[in-house]
Every structure is written in structure tokens, then in C-alpha cells.
PDB file of C-alpha atoms in Angstrom:
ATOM      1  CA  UNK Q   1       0.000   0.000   0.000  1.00 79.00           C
ATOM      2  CA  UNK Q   2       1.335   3.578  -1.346  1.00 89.00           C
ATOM      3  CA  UNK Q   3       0.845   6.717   1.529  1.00 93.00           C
ATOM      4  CA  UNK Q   4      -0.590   9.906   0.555  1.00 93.00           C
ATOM      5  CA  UNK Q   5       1.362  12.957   2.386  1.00 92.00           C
ATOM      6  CA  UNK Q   6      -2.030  13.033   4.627  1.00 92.00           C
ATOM      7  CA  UNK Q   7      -1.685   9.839   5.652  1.00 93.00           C
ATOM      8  CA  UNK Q   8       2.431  10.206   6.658  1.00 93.00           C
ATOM      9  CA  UNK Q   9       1.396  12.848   8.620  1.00 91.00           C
ATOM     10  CA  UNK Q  10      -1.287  11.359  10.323  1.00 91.00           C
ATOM     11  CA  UNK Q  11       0.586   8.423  11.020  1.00 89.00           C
ATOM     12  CA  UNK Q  12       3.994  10.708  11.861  1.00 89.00           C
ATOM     13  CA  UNK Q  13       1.848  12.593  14.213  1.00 87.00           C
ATOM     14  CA  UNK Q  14       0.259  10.121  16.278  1.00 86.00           C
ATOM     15  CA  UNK Q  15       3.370   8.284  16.906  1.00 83.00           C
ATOM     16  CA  UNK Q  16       5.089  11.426  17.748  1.00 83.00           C
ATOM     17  CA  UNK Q  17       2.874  12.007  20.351  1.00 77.00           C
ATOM     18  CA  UNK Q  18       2.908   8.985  21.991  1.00 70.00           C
ATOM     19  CA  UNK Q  19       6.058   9.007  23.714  1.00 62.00           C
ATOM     20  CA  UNK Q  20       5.298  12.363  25.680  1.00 69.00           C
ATOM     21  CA  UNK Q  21       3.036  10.887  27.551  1.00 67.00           C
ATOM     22  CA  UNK Q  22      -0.374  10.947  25.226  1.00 63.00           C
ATOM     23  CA  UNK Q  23      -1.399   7.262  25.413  1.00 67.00           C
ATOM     24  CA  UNK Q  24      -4.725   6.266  24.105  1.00 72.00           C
ATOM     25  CA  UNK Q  25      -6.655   8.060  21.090  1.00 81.00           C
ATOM     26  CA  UNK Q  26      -6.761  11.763  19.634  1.00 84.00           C
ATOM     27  CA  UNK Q  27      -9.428  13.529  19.135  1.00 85.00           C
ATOM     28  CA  UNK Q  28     -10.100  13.973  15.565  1.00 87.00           C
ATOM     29  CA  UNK Q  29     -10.655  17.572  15.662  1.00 88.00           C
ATOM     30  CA  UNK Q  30      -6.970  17.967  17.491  1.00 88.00           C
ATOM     31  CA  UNK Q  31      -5.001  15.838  15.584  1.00 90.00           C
ATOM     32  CA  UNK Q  32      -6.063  18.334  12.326  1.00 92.00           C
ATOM     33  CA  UNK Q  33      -4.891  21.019  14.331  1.00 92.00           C
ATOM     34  CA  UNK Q  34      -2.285  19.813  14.680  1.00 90.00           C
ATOM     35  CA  UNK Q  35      -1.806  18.784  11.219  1.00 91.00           C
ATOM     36  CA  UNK Q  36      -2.775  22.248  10.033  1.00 91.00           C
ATOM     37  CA  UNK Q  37      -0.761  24.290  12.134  1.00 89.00           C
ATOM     38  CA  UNK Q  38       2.659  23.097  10.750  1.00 80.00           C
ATOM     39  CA  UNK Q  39       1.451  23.398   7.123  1.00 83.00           C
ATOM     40  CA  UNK Q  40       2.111  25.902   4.107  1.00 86.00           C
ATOM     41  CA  UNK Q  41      -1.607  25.180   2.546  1.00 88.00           C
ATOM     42  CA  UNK Q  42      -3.854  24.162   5.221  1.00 89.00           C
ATOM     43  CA  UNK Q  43      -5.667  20.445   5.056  1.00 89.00           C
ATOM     44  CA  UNK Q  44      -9.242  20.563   3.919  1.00 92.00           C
ATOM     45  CA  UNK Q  45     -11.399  18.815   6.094  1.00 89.00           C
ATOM     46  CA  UNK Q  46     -12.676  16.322   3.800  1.00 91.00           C
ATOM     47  CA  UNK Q  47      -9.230  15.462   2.864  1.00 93.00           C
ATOM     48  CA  UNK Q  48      -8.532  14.590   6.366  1.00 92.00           C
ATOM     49  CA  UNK Q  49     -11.486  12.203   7.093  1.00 91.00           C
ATOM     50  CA  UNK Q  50     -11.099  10.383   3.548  1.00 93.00           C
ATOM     51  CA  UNK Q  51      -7.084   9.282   4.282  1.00 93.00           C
ATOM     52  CA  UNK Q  52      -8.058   8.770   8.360  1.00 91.00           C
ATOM     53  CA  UNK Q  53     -10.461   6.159   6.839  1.00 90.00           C
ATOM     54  CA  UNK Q  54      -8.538   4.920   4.106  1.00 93.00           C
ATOM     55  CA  UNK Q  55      -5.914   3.919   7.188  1.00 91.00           C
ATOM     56  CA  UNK Q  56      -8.267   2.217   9.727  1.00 90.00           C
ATOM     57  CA  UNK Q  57      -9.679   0.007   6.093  1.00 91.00           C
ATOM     58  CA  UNK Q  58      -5.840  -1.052   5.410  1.00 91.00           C
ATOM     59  CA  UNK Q  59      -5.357  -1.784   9.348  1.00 89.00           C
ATOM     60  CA  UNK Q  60      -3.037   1.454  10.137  1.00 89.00           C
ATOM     61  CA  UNK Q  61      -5.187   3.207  12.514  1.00 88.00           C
ATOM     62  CA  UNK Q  62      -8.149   2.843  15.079  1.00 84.00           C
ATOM     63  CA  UNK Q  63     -11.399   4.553  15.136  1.00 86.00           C
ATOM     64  CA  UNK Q  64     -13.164   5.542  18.416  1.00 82.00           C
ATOM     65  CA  UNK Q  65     -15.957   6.994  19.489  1.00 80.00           C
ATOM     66  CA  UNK Q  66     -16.888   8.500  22.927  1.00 73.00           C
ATOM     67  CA  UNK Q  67     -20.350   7.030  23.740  1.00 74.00           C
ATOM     68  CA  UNK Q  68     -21.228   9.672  25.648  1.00 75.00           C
ATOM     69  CA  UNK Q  69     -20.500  12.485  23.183  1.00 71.00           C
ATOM     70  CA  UNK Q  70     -20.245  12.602  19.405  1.00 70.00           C
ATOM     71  CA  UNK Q  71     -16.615  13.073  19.955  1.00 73.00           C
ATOM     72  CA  UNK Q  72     -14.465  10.886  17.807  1.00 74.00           C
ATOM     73  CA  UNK Q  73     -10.273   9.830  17.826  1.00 77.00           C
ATOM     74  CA  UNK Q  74      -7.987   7.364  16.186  1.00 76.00           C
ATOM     75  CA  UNK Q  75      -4.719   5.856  17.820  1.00 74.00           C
ATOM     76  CA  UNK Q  76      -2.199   4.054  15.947  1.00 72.00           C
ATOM     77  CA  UNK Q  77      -2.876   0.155  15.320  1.00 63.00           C
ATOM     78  CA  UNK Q  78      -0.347  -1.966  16.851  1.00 57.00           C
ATOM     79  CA  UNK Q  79       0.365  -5.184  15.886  1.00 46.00           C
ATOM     80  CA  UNK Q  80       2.258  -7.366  18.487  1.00 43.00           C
ATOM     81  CA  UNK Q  81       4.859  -9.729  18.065  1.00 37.00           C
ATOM     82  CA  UNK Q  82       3.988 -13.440  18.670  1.00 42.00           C
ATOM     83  CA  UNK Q  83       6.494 -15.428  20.330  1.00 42.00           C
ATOM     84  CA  UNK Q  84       7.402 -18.667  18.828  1.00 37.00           C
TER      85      UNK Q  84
END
């Protein structure tokens, strides 16, 4: 599977994170801020949501969503080793 630049960043992003202390899934509306704000032509929406899903249907990323609020966040998918 080829990456978009989206999808590199996404992926760059949420493992960047990670080791500061941010365990668990990101909010989908701060992880494109925080896309955006680094960025020379900001990241359409749209654009955002398509390569998000185009990850968690090729096994890259999680979805969540808060079942209390509409509130939704991916984390990175991690596939662990199996001892042999």
C-alpha cells in the first residue's frame, strides 16, 4: 500500500505524540490542528477524514468513538509480536 502525504502525517503525528506521555486516542478535531498548524496550505477537512479512513480500512489506525458524546479519535494500530 502507497501513503498519501495526509496519511504520513497522520501516522507521523500520532506516533510522535505517543512518547510524551499521550497514550490512548486523539481527538479527531486535534489531531487536524495539529496537522494544520505546521502546514504551508492548510488540510481541507474532507481530505482529512477520507485518508483517516482509508488507514483504519488497510489496518493502520483505530477509530473511536466517545459514547457519551459525538466526539471521535484514532490511535495508531499496533500489531504485536507473537512469540514462537
Amino acid at each position: 500500500m502507497r501513503l498519501s502525504k495526509t496519511q504520513k502525517d497522520v501516522l507521523f503525528v500520532l506516533f510522535g505524540i505517543e512518547p510524551r506521555g499521550r497514550r490512548g486516542p486523539v481527538p479527531n478535531v486535534d489531531l487536524f490542528e495539529l496537522l494544520n498548524k505546521h502546514r504551508d496550505r492548510e488540510l481541507f477537512d474532507n481530505n482529512f477524514r477520507i485518508s483517516c479512513h482509508t488507514l483504519v480500512k488497510n489496518g493502520l489506525l483505530l477509530k473511536y468513538r466517545n459514547p457519551v458524546s459525538p466526539e471521535a479519535g484514532f490511535s495508531p494500530h499496533r500489531v504485536r509480536a507473537r512469540h514462537c
